[in-house]
PDB file of C-alpha atoms in Angstrom:
ATOM      1  CA  MET A  13      30.916   4.197   7.805  1.00 58.00           C
ATOM      2  CA  SER A  14      30.122   7.742   7.297  1.00 65.00           C
ATOM      3  CA  ALA A  15      26.993   6.814   5.278  1.00 66.00           C
ATOM      4  CA  VAL A  16      25.474   4.875   8.150  1.00 67.00           C
ATOM      5  CA  VAL A  17      26.462   7.819  10.693  1.00 70.00           C
ATOM      6  CA  GLY A  18      24.963  10.271   8.168  1.00 74.00           C
ATOM      7  CA  ALA A  19      21.666   8.572   7.801  1.00 72.00           C
ATOM      8  CA  PHE A  20      21.289   8.359  11.615  1.00 71.00           C
ATOM      9  CA  VAL A  21      22.244  11.976  12.057  1.00 78.00           C
ATOM     10  CA  ALA A  22      19.448  12.814   9.469  1.00 81.00           C
ATOM     11  CA  LEU A  23      16.783  11.006  11.355  1.00 79.00           C
ATOM     12  CA  VAL A  24      17.856  12.298  14.766  1.00 81.00           C
ATOM     13  CA  SER A  25      18.134  15.865  13.530  1.00 88.00           C
ATOM     14  CA  VAL A  26      14.306  15.880  12.476  1.00 89.00           C
ATOM     15  CA  ALA A  27      13.191  14.223  15.659  1.00 86.00           C
ATOM     16  CA  VAL A  28      15.165  16.963  17.461  1.00 90.00           C
ATOM     17  CA  LEU A  29      13.517  19.598  15.442  1.00 94.00           C
ATOM     18  CA  GLY A  30      10.205  18.342  16.571  1.00 91.00           C
ATOM     19  CA  TYR A  31      11.244  18.068  20.174  1.00 90.00           C
ATOM     20  CA  VAL A  32      12.640  21.664  19.909  1.00 94.00           C
ATOM     21  CA  VAL A  33       9.336  23.170  18.350  1.00 95.00           C
ATOM     22  CA  GLY A  34       7.431  21.576  21.188  1.00 92.00           C
ATOM     23  CA  LEU A  35       9.646  22.785  23.652  1.00 91.00           C
ATOM     24  CA  ILE A  36       9.406  26.485  22.735  1.00 93.00           C
ATOM     25  CA  GLY A  37       5.817  26.252  22.048  1.00 91.00           C
ATOM     26  CA  VAL A  38       5.362  26.621  18.214  1.00 94.00           C
ATOM     27  CA  LEU A  39       3.479  23.207  18.262  1.00 92.00           C
ATOM     28  CA  ARG A  40       1.530  21.991  21.332  1.00 85.00           C
ATOM     29  CA  ALA A  41       1.293  18.490  22.954  1.00 74.00           C
ATOM     30  CA  GLN A  42      -2.063  17.785  21.406  1.00 79.00           C
ATOM     31  CA  ASP A  43      -0.626  18.466  17.683  1.00 89.00           C
ATOM     32  CA  GLU A  44       1.010  15.113  18.150  1.00 85.00           C
ATOM     33  CA  LEU A  45      -1.946  13.272  17.345  1.00 85.00           C
ATOM     34  CA  VAL A  46      -2.722  15.439  14.496  1.00 91.00           C
ATOM     35  CA  LEU A  47       0.708  14.794  13.006  1.00 91.00           C
ATOM     36  CA  SER A  48       0.607  11.173  13.396  1.00 87.00           C
ATOM     37  CA  ARG A  49      -2.807  10.958  11.864  1.00 87.00           C
ATOM     38  CA  MET A  50      -1.682  12.985   9.025  1.00 92.00           C
ATOM     39  CA  ALA A  51       1.303  10.469   8.607  1.00 89.00           C
ATOM     40  CA  PHE A  52      -0.931   7.383   9.019  1.00 87.00           C
ATOM     41  CA  PHE A  53      -3.713   8.229   6.831  1.00 90.00           C
ATOM     42  CA  VAL A  54      -2.123  10.528   4.043  1.00 93.00           C
ATOM     43  CA  ALA A  55       1.667  10.732   3.762  1.00 91.00           C
ATOM     44  CA  THR A  56       2.733   7.061   4.541  1.00 86.00           C
ATOM     45  CA  PRO A  57       0.196   5.508   2.209  1.00 90.00           C
ATOM     46  CA  ALA A  58       1.468   7.686  -0.648  1.00 92.00           C
ATOM     47  CA  LEU A  59       5.045   6.686   0.325  1.00 88.00           C
ATOM     48  CA  LEU A  60       4.087   3.064   0.386  1.00 85.00           C
ATOM     49  CA  PHE A  61       2.122   3.376  -2.890  1.00 90.00           C
ATOM     50  CA  THR A  62       5.041   4.822  -4.681  1.00 90.00           C
ATOM     51  CA  THR A  63       7.688   2.469  -3.129  1.00 83.00           C
ATOM     52  CA  VAL A  64       5.659  -0.615  -4.055  1.00 83.00           C
ATOM     53  CA  ALA A  65       4.642   0.490  -7.508  1.00 89.00           C
ATOM     54  CA  ARG A  66       8.225   1.049  -8.520  1.00 86.00           C
ATOM     55  CA  ALA A  67       9.766  -1.998  -7.196  1.00 78.00           C
ATOM     56  CA  ASP A  68      10.998  -4.993  -8.932  1.00 78.00           C
ATOM     57  CA  LEU A  69       8.842  -7.836  -7.788  1.00 76.00           C
ATOM     58  CA  HIS A  70      11.635 -10.362  -8.892  1.00 74.00           C
ATOM     59  CA  ALA A  71      13.374  -9.297  -5.827  1.00 65.00           C
ATOM     60  CA  ILE A  72      10.868 -10.533  -3.387  1.00 62.00           C
ATOM     61  CA  PHE A  73      12.259 -13.977  -3.564  1.00 66.00           C
ATOM     62  CA  SER A  74      15.967 -13.020  -2.686  1.00 77.00           C
ATOM     63  CA  VAL A  75      18.026 -14.546   0.055  1.00 86.00           C
ATOM     64  CA  VAL A  76      18.110 -11.260   1.859  1.00 87.00           C
ATOM     65  CA  LEU A  77      14.242 -11.734   2.356  1.00 89.00           C
ATOM     66  CA  LEU A  78      14.544 -15.181   3.258  1.00 93.00           C
ATOM     67  CA  THR A  79      17.272 -14.562   5.885  1.00 94.00           C
ATOM     68  CA  ASN A  80      15.364 -11.618   7.060  1.00 92.00           C
ATOM     69  CA  VAL A  81      12.014 -13.571   7.537  1.00 94.00           C
ATOM     70  CA  ALA A  82      13.899 -16.271   9.416  1.00 96.00           C
ATOM     71  CA  SER A  83      15.531 -13.758  11.835  1.00 96.00           C
ATOM     72  CA  LEU A  84      12.172 -11.898  12.484  1.00 94.00           C
ATOM     73  CA  PHE A  85      10.338 -15.067  13.196  1.00 95.00           C
ATOM     74  CA  VAL A  86      12.936 -15.945  15.841  1.00 97.00           C
ATOM     75  CA  VAL A  87      12.679 -12.599  17.708  1.00 97.00           C
ATOM     76  CA  GLN A  88       8.807 -12.547  17.386  1.00 97.00           C
ATOM     77  CA  LEU A  89       8.584 -15.904  18.895  1.00 97.00           C
ATOM     78  CA  VAL A  90      10.644 -15.026  21.826  1.00 97.00           C
ATOM     79  CA  PHE A  91       8.877 -11.929  22.598  1.00 97.00           C
ATOM     80  CA  LEU A  92       5.569 -13.512  22.244  1.00 96.00           C
ATOM     81  CA  LEU A  93       6.627 -16.370  24.692  1.00 96.00           C
ATOM     82  CA  VAL A  94       7.890 -13.818  27.081  1.00 97.00           C
ATOM     83  CA  ALA A  95       5.421 -11.206  26.866  1.00 95.00           C
ATOM     84  CA  ALA A  96       2.156 -12.947  26.018  1.00 92.00           C
ATOM     85  CA  VAL A  97       2.649 -16.367  27.706  1.00 94.00           C
ATOM     86  CA  ILE A  98       4.644 -15.382  30.914  1.00 95.00           C
ATOM     87  CA  TRP A  99       3.953 -11.726  31.258  1.00 95.00           C
ATOM     88  CA  ARG A 100       0.274 -12.121  30.319  1.00 93.00           C
ATOM     89  CA  ARG A 101       0.240  -8.894  27.957  1.00 93.00           C
ATOM     90  CA  THR A 102      -2.978  -8.181  26.082  1.00 92.00           C
ATOM     91  CA  ARG A 103      -3.180  -8.895  22.304  1.00 91.00           C
ATOM     92  CA  SER A 104      -2.641  -5.128  21.361  1.00 92.00           C
ATOM     93  CA  GLN A 105       0.300  -4.853  23.736  1.00 94.00           C
ATOM     94  CA  ALA A 106       1.870  -8.035  22.367  1.00 95.00           C
ATOM     95  CA  THR A 107       1.478  -7.010  18.720  1.00 95.00           C
ATOM     96  CA  ILE A 108       3.071  -3.525  19.123  1.00 96.00           C
ATOM     97  CA  GLY A 109       5.896  -5.393  21.093  1.00 96.00           C
ATOM     98  CA  VAL A 110       6.438  -7.690  18.388  1.00 97.00           C
ATOM     99  CA  LEU A 111       6.507  -4.852  15.782  1.00 97.00           C
ATOM    100  CA  ALA A 112       8.985  -2.978  18.126  1.00 97.00           C
ATOM    101  CA  SER A 113      11.232  -5.958  18.221  1.00 97.00           C
ATOM    102  CA  SER A 114      11.315  -6.925  14.679  1.00 96.00           C
ATOM    103  CA  TYR A 115       9.964  -4.277  12.274  1.00 96.00           C
ATOM    104  CA  VAL A 116      13.011  -2.579  10.907  1.00 94.00           C
ATOM    105  CA  ASN A 117      13.573   0.962   9.561  1.00 89.00           C
ATOM    106  CA  ALA A 118      13.756  -0.499   6.092  1.00 84.00           C
ATOM    107  CA  GLY A 119      12.642   2.435   4.091  1.00 70.00           C
ATOM    108  CA  ASN A 120      14.015   5.827   5.146  1.00 66.00           C
ATOM    109  CA  LEU A 121      17.385   4.305   6.810  1.00 77.00           C
ATOM    110  CA  GLY A 122      17.610   0.904   4.937  1.00 83.00           C
ATOM    111  CA  VAL A 123      17.605   2.625   1.575  1.00 74.00           C
ATOM    112  CA  PRO A 124      20.600   4.800   2.159  1.00 73.00           C
ATOM    113  CA  VAL A 125      22.555   2.024   4.027  1.00 81.00           C
ATOM    114  CA  ALA A 126      21.824  -0.504   1.221  1.00 82.00           C
ATOM    115  CA  ALA A 127      22.897   2.120  -1.285  1.00 74.00           C
ATOM    116  CA  TYR A 128      26.085   3.518   0.267  1.00 71.00           C
ATOM    117  CA  VAL A 129      27.499   0.726   2.345  1.00 78.00           C
ATOM    118  CA  LEU A 130      26.240  -2.259   0.476  1.00 80.00           C
ATOM    119  CA  GLY A 131      26.334  -0.559  -2.920  1.00 75.00           C
ATOM    120  CA  ASP A 132      22.847  -1.501  -4.078  1.00 74.00           C
ATOM    121  CA  GLY A 133      19.753   0.160  -2.700  1.00 70.00           C
ATOM    122  CA  ALA A 134      17.639  -2.398  -4.259  1.00 68.00           C
ATOM    123  CA  LEU A 135      18.686  -4.989  -1.554  1.00 81.00           C
ATOM    124  CA  VAL A 136      16.196  -3.495   0.873  1.00 85.00           C
ATOM    125  CA  ALA A 137      13.298  -3.685  -1.479  1.00 79.00           C
ATOM    126  CA  PRO A 138      12.126  -7.197  -0.448  1.00 85.00           C
ATOM    127  CA  ILE A 139      12.289  -6.269   3.173  1.00 89.00           C
ATOM    128  CA  VAL A 140      10.205  -3.206   2.620  1.00 84.00           C
ATOM    129  CA  LEU A 141       7.619  -5.146   0.526  1.00 81.00           C
ATOM    130  CA  PHE A 142       7.287  -8.027   3.164  1.00 87.00           C
ATOM    131  CA  GLN A 143       6.650  -5.531   5.911  1.00 88.00           C
ATOM    132  CA  LEU A 144       4.133  -3.688   4.028  1.00 81.00           C
ATOM    133  CA  LEU A 145       2.285  -6.526   2.610  1.00 79.00           C
ATOM    134  CA  VAL A 146       2.548  -9.151   5.231  1.00 86.00           C
ATOM    135  CA  MET A 147       3.544  -7.865   8.541  1.00 91.00           C
ATOM    136  CA  ALA A 148       1.748  -4.505   8.609  1.00 86.00           C
ATOM    137  CA  PRO A 149      -1.710  -6.152   7.412  1.00 84.00           C
ATOM    138  CA  VAL A 150      -1.411  -9.009   9.903  1.00 88.00           C
ATOM    139  CA  ALA A 151      -0.449  -6.671  12.828  1.00 90.00           C
ATOM    140  CA  PHE A 152      -3.402  -4.374  11.580  1.00 85.00           C
ATOM    141  CA  ALA A 153      -5.925  -7.267  11.767  1.00 82.00           C
ATOM    142  CA  VAL A 154      -4.858  -8.211  15.428  1.00 86.00           C
ATOM    143  CA  LEU A 155      -5.173  -4.680  16.426  1.00 86.00           C
ATOM    144  CA  ASP A 156      -8.364  -3.737  14.810  1.00 80.00           C
ATOM    145  CA  GLY A 157      -9.860  -7.245  16.032  1.00 74.00           C
ATOM    146  CA  ASP A 158      -8.786  -6.219  19.590  1.00 69.00           C
ATOM    147  CA  ARG A 159     -10.832  -2.938  19.337  1.00 60.00           C
ATOM    148  CA  GLN A 160     -14.051  -4.942  18.808  1.00 52.00           C
ATOM    149  CA  GLY A 161     -14.089  -5.595  22.660  1.00 47.00           C
ATOM    150  CA  SER A 162     -13.584  -8.430  24.749  1.00 42.00           C
ATOM    151  CA  GLY A 163     -15.929 -11.361  24.296  1.00 42.00           C
ATOM    152  CA  ARG A 164     -17.554  -9.862  21.262  1.00 48.00           C
ATOM    153  CA  ARG A 165     -17.774 -12.081  18.244  1.00 51.00           C
ATOM    154  CA  VAL A 166     -16.529 -10.890  14.894  1.00 52.00           C
ATOM    155  CA  SER A 167     -17.742 -12.129  11.733  1.00 59.00           C
ATOM    156  CA  LEU A 168     -15.366 -13.759   9.091  1.00 58.00           C
ATOM    157  CA  ARG A 169     -16.734 -11.113   6.703  1.00 68.00           C
ATOM    158  CA  ALA A 170     -15.019  -8.261   9.050  1.00 63.00           C
ATOM    159  CA  VAL A 171     -11.936 -10.228   9.581  1.00 59.00           C
ATOM    160  CA  VAL A 172     -11.383 -10.807   5.952  1.00 65.00           C
ATOM    161  CA  THR A 173     -12.164  -7.241   4.752  1.00 70.00           C
ATOM    162  CA  ARG A 174     -10.669  -5.385   7.733  1.00 65.00           C
ATOM    163  CA  PRO A 175      -7.081  -4.844   6.351  1.00 66.00           C
ATOM    164  CA  LEU A 176      -8.822  -3.553   2.992  1.00 74.00           C
ATOM    165  CA  ARG A 177     -10.094  -0.833   5.170  1.00 75.00           C
ATOM    166  CA  ASN A 178      -6.794   0.286   6.288  1.00 78.00           C
ATOM    167  CA  PRO A 179      -5.095   3.010   4.246  1.00 87.00           C
ATOM    168  CA  LEU A 180      -1.550   1.594   4.508  1.00 82.00           C
ATOM    169  CA  THR A 181      -2.715  -1.880   3.279  1.00 80.00           C
ATOM    170  CA  VAL A 182      -4.820  -0.358   0.467  1.00 87.00           C
ATOM    171  CA  ALA A 183      -1.915   1.703  -0.688  1.00 89.00           C
ATOM    172  CA  SER A 184       0.453  -1.213  -0.626  1.00 83.00           C
ATOM    173  CA  LEU A 185      -1.969  -3.461  -2.609  1.00 85.00           C
ATOM    174  CA  LEU A 186      -2.416  -0.768  -5.184  1.00 92.00           C
ATOM    175  CA  GLY A 187       1.298  -0.322  -5.692  1.00 89.00           C
ATOM    176  CA  LEU A 188       1.685  -4.001  -5.877  1.00 86.00           C
ATOM    177  CA  LEU A 189      -1.025  -4.123  -8.642  1.00 92.00           C
ATOM    178  CA  VAL A 190       0.637  -1.350 -10.654  1.00 93.00           C
ATOM    179  CA  ALA A 191       4.171  -3.030 -10.334  1.00 89.00           C
ATOM    180  CA  ALA A 192       2.626  -6.576 -11.159  1.00 89.00           C
ATOM    181  CA  LEU A 193       1.021  -5.181 -14.394  1.00 92.00           C
ATOM    182  CA  GLY A 194       3.866  -3.148 -15.427  1.00 90.00           C
ATOM    183  CA  VAL A 195       1.999   0.190 -15.649  1.00 88.00           C
ATOM    184  CA  GLN A 196       3.817   3.309 -16.178  1.00 90.00           C
ATOM    185  CA  LEU A 197       1.893   5.799 -14.471  1.00 93.00           C
ATOM    186  CA  PRO A 198       1.939   9.529 -15.840  1.00 94.00           C
ATOM    187  CA  SER A 199       4.150  11.840 -14.262  1.00 94.00           C
ATOM    188  CA  LEU A 200       1.102  14.248 -13.962  1.00 95.00           C
ATOM    189  CA  LEU A 201      -0.538  11.810 -11.362  1.00 94.00           C
ATOM    190  CA  MET A 202       2.790  10.418  -9.790  1.00 96.00           C
ATOM    191  CA  ARG A 203       4.361  13.980  -9.031  1.00 96.00           C
ATOM    192  CA  PRO A 204       1.644  15.065  -6.582  1.00 97.00           C
ATOM    193  CA  ILE A 205       1.844  11.746  -4.967  1.00 96.00           C
ATOM    194  CA  ASP A 206       5.500  11.832  -4.507  1.00 95.00           C
ATOM    195  CA  LEU A 207       5.224  15.394  -3.121  1.00 96.00           C
ATOM    196  CA  VAL A 208       2.857  13.892  -0.375  1.00 95.00           C
ATOM    197  CA  ALA A 209       5.032  10.656   0.145  1.00 91.00           C
ATOM    198  CA  ALA A 210       8.048  12.962   0.888  1.00 90.00           C
ATOM    199  CA  ALA A 211       6.150  14.365   3.825  1.00 91.00           C
ATOM    200  CA  ALA A 212       5.817  10.798   5.502  1.00 88.00           C
ATOM    201  CA  VAL A 213       9.195  10.368   7.084  1.00 85.00           C
ATOM    202  CA  PRO A 214       9.733  14.007   8.562  1.00 90.00           C
ATOM    203  CA  VAL A 215       6.068  14.391   9.695  1.00 90.00           C
ATOM    204  CA  ALA A 216       6.498  10.944  11.412  1.00 88.00           C
ATOM    205  CA  LEU A 217       9.860  12.027  12.954  1.00 87.00           C
ATOM    206  CA  VAL A 218       8.523  15.564  13.838  1.00 90.00           C
ATOM    207  CA  ALA A 219       5.614  13.943  15.701  1.00 88.00           C
ATOM    208  CA  TYR A 220       7.909  11.484  17.429  1.00 81.00           C
ATOM    209  CA  GLY A 221      10.108  14.359  18.648  1.00 85.00           C
ATOM    210  CA  LEU A 222       7.004  16.240  19.612  1.00 87.00           C
ATOM    211  CA  SER A 223       5.825  13.458  21.868  1.00 80.00           C
ATOM    212  CA  LEU A 224       9.094  13.825  23.785  1.00 77.00           C
ATOM    213  CA  SER A 225       8.817  17.670  24.565  1.00 79.00           C
ATOM    214  CA  GLY A 226       6.156  17.309  26.939  1.00 69.00           C
ATOM    215  CA  GLY A 227       8.470  16.305  29.864  1.00 62.00           C
ATOM    216  CA  THR A 228       6.295  13.599  31.229  1.00 53.00           C
ATOM    217  CA  LYS A 229       7.940  10.890  33.267  1.00 51.00           C
ATOM    218  CA  ASP A 230       6.784   8.060  30.744  1.00 53.00           C
ATOM    219  CA  SER A 231       8.172   9.583  27.391  1.00 59.00           C
ATOM    220  CA  ILE A 232      10.847   7.140  27.824  1.00 71.00           C
ATOM    221  CA  SER A 233      10.698   3.888  29.726  1.00 77.00           C
ATOM    222  CA  LEU A 234      13.104   1.379  30.690  1.00 83.00           C
ATOM    223  CA  ARG A 235      10.651  -1.190  31.846  1.00 89.00           C
ATOM    224  CA  ARG A 236      10.959  -4.885  30.892  1.00 94.00           C
ATOM    225  CA  ASP A 237       8.963  -4.897  27.719  1.00 95.00           C
ATOM    226  CA  VAL A 238      11.035  -1.988  26.356  1.00 95.00           C
ATOM    227  CA  VAL A 239      14.220  -3.790  27.236  1.00 96.00           C
ATOM    228  CA  LEU A 240      13.029  -7.038  25.920  1.00 97.00           C
ATOM    229  CA  ALA A 241      12.084  -5.352  22.518  1.00 97.00           C
ATOM    230  CA  VAL A 242      15.474  -3.422  22.228  1.00 97.00           C
ATOM    231  CA  VAL A 243      17.701  -6.594  23.067  1.00 97.00           C
ATOM    232  CA  LEU A 244      15.862  -8.691  20.709  1.00 97.00           C
ATOM    233  CA  LYS A 245      15.967  -6.051  17.875  1.00 97.00           C
ATOM    234  CA  THR A 246      19.327  -4.778  18.070  1.00 97.00           C
ATOM    235  CA  VAL A 247      21.237  -7.911  19.277  1.00 97.00           C
ATOM    236  CA  LEU A 248      19.226 -11.053  18.670  1.00 97.00           C
ATOM    237  CA  GLN A 249      18.000 -10.213  15.090  1.00 98.00           C
ATOM    238  CA  PRO A 250      21.220  -9.572  13.415  1.00 97.00           C
ATOM    239  CA  ILE A 251      22.658 -12.844  15.084  1.00 97.00           C
ATOM    240  CA  ALA A 252      19.986 -14.753  13.954  1.00 97.00           C
ATOM    241  CA  ALA A 253      20.132 -13.379  10.512  1.00 97.00           C
ATOM    242  CA  TYR A 254      23.976 -14.094  10.469  1.00 97.00           C
ATOM    243  CA  VAL A 255      23.596 -17.752  11.791  1.00 97.00           C
ATOM    244  CA  PHE A 256      20.916 -18.598   9.238  1.00 97.00           C
ATOM    245  CA  GLY A 257      22.758 -17.200   6.226  1.00 95.00           C
ATOM    246  CA  ARG A 258      26.179 -18.722   7.221  1.00 95.00           C
ATOM    247  CA  TRP A 259      25.147 -22.012   8.193  1.00 95.00           C
ATOM    248  CA  VAL A 260      21.736 -22.710   6.836  1.00 95.00           C
ATOM    249  CA  LEU A 261      22.120 -20.912   3.471  1.00 93.00           C
ATOM    250  CA  ASP A 262      25.990 -20.959   3.165  1.00 93.00           C
ATOM    251  CA  LEU A 263      26.330 -17.306   2.387  1.00 93.00           C
ATOM    252  CA  HIS A 264      29.512 -15.477   2.248  1.00 90.00           C
ATOM    253  CA  GLY A 265      30.915 -11.918   1.662  1.00 86.00           C
ATOM    254  CA  ILE A 266      28.450  -9.473   0.617  1.00 83.00           C
ATOM    255  CA  ALA A 267      25.674 -11.906   0.372  1.00 88.00           C
ATOM    256  CA  LEU A 268      26.168 -12.494   4.208  1.00 93.00           C
ATOM    257  CA  LEU A 269      26.962  -8.946   4.983  1.00 91.00           C
ATOM    258  CA  ALA A 270      23.621  -7.722   3.496  1.00 91.00           C
ATOM    259  CA  PRO A 271      21.145  -9.402   5.267  1.00 94.00           C
ATOM    260  CA  THR A 272      22.910  -9.332   8.747  1.00 95.00           C
ATOM    261  CA  LEU A 273      23.423  -5.471   8.373  1.00 93.00           C
ATOM    262  CA  LEU A 274      19.760  -4.892   7.259  1.00 94.00           C
ATOM    263  CA  ALA A 275      18.621  -6.927  10.430  1.00 96.00           C
ATOM    264  CA  ALA A 276      20.489  -4.847  12.536  1.00 95.00           C
ATOM    265  CA  LEU A 277      18.525  -1.749  11.336  1.00 93.00           C
ATOM    266  CA  PRO A 278      16.668  -0.192  14.446  1.00 92.00           C
ATOM    267  CA  THR A 279      13.036  -0.110  15.274  1.00 95.00           C
ATOM    268  CA  ALA A 280      11.039   1.640  12.308  1.00 92.00           C
ATOM    269  CA  GLN A 281       9.395   5.022  13.337  1.00 85.00           C
ATOM    270  CA  ASN A 282       6.111   3.533  11.734  1.00 87.00           C
ATOM    271  CA  VAL A 283       5.692   1.542  14.830  1.00 93.00           C
ATOM    272  CA  TYR A 284       5.205   4.569  16.966  1.00 91.00           C
ATOM    273  CA  VAL A 285       2.778   5.981  14.258  1.00 88.00           C
ATOM    274  CA  TYR A 286       0.751   2.741  14.655  1.00 90.00           C
ATOM    275  CA  ALA A 287       0.842   2.649  18.508  1.00 92.00           C
ATOM    276  CA  VAL A 288      -0.515   6.194  18.631  1.00 88.00           C
ATOM    277  CA  HIS A 289      -3.244   5.423  15.976  1.00 86.00           C
ATOM    278  CA  TYR A 290      -4.349   2.286  18.000  1.00 88.00           C
ATOM    279  CA  ARG A 291      -3.667   3.908  21.317  1.00 87.00           C
ATOM    280  CA  SER A 292      -1.796   0.887  22.625  1.00 89.00           C
ATOM    281  CA  SER A 293       1.655   0.799  24.155  1.00 91.00           C
ATOM    282  CA  ARG A 294       3.023   4.258  22.950  1.00 91.00           C
ATOM    283  CA  THR A 295       5.633   4.466  25.496  1.00 90.00           C
ATOM    284  CA  LEU A 296       6.804   0.964  24.485  1.00 94.00           C
ATOM    285  CA  ALA A 297       7.061   1.931  20.868  1.00 94.00           C
ATOM    286  CA  ARG A 298       8.473   5.459  21.619  1.00 90.00           C
ATOM    287  CA  SER A 299      11.142   3.995  23.774  1.00 92.00           C
ATOM    288  CA  ALA A 300      12.230   1.239  21.414  1.00 94.00           C
ATOM    289  CA  VAL A 301      12.549   3.471  18.542  1.00 91.00           C
ATOM    290  CA  LEU A 302      14.746   5.795  20.410  1.00 88.00           C
ATOM    291  CA  MET A 303      16.883   3.299  22.205  1.00 92.00           C
ATOM    292  CA  SER A 304      17.218   0.791  19.269  1.00 93.00           C
ATOM    293  CA  THR A 305      18.322   3.874  17.047  1.00 87.00           C
ATOM    294  CA  LEU A 306      21.078   4.734  19.526  1.00 84.00           C
ATOM    295  CA  LEU A 307      22.452   1.411  19.836  1.00 90.00           C
ATOM    296  CA  SER A 308      22.193   0.319  16.269  1.00 87.00           C
ATOM    297  CA  ILE A 309      24.797   2.992  15.083  1.00 81.00           C
ATOM    298  CA  PRO A 310      27.951   1.162  17.049  1.00 87.00           C
ATOM    299  CA  ILE A 311      26.371  -2.263  16.150  1.00 91.00           C
ATOM    300  CA  MET A 312      25.807  -1.799  12.552  1.00 88.00           C
ATOM    301  CA  THR A 313      29.314  -0.197  12.367  1.00 83.00           C
ATOM    302  CA  ALA A 314      30.786  -3.282  13.956  1.00 87.00           C
ATOM    303  CA  ILE A 315      28.881  -5.514  11.736  1.00 89.00           C
ATOM    304  CA  ALA A 316      30.139  -3.874   8.505  1.00 84.00           C
ATOM    305  CA  GLY A 317      33.690  -3.572   9.959  1.00 82.00           C
ATOM    306  CA  LEU A 318      33.880  -7.428  10.794  1.00 85.00           C
ATOM    307  CA  LEU A 319      32.087  -8.696   7.697  1.00 86.00           C
ATOM    308  CA  SER A 320      33.132  -6.505   5.043  1.00 70.00           C
TER     309      SER A 320
END
């Protein structure tokens, strides 16, 4: 279980660094927006492109993906029913909440967990691709549409082309094209992209830590939206994955452990970057990332111990 703890320690350490440099004044509170924009428009697209371009597309149709999709649909439906129908949250607020309750940290945390705990880093690839090519574009379309203003009609052309104007979606689609064609891009081209991509995770984490250094009372919240998202993410999603894998797909052993453990991954830091970019539910995203990360450590350890 040292691999799970080690991966979490690495993430938390970088976020703490962001908090410290903000606390001592090396970076200012307003620098958070600059770092988040750097992550959203530059570093993360580079990371998405390199990840998807090198992926094995045959892994998309694995049982890990099928189980993950089933579990995330369950938690997304529950969150929408409660937050959007009962609590009357706006489209943007509900969308960020849906992401906070189901968008797992598959990239920078899921890869080491899959590699060192499950013995196969490729197991997380289909989840990464699904989140990048399906979940994120759909969420961006809703968030971009909500920006149009209440009551304003949006043309069909704008709806169709809006995801293509998002850097993360464009980078994912370009990576998918490269992978589908089997093109081996020259190292002279890929090395600078890899260099920029390497900044995505630390820049996002530093921005997250910096956001906590301001000492504002709304940095972390325990309001009902946050509690709902965290409970769905850390408890219901892995349970749903286990139930679907065990009694619907009749999985056993590592085939059952893999989707259950990966479903227990905490909320991805990307959700906070998206919330900052779209200026919606930043406190919800920030709180969900932190709380789900802390709760996921014992939960993932228990899952690995029980199902190994």
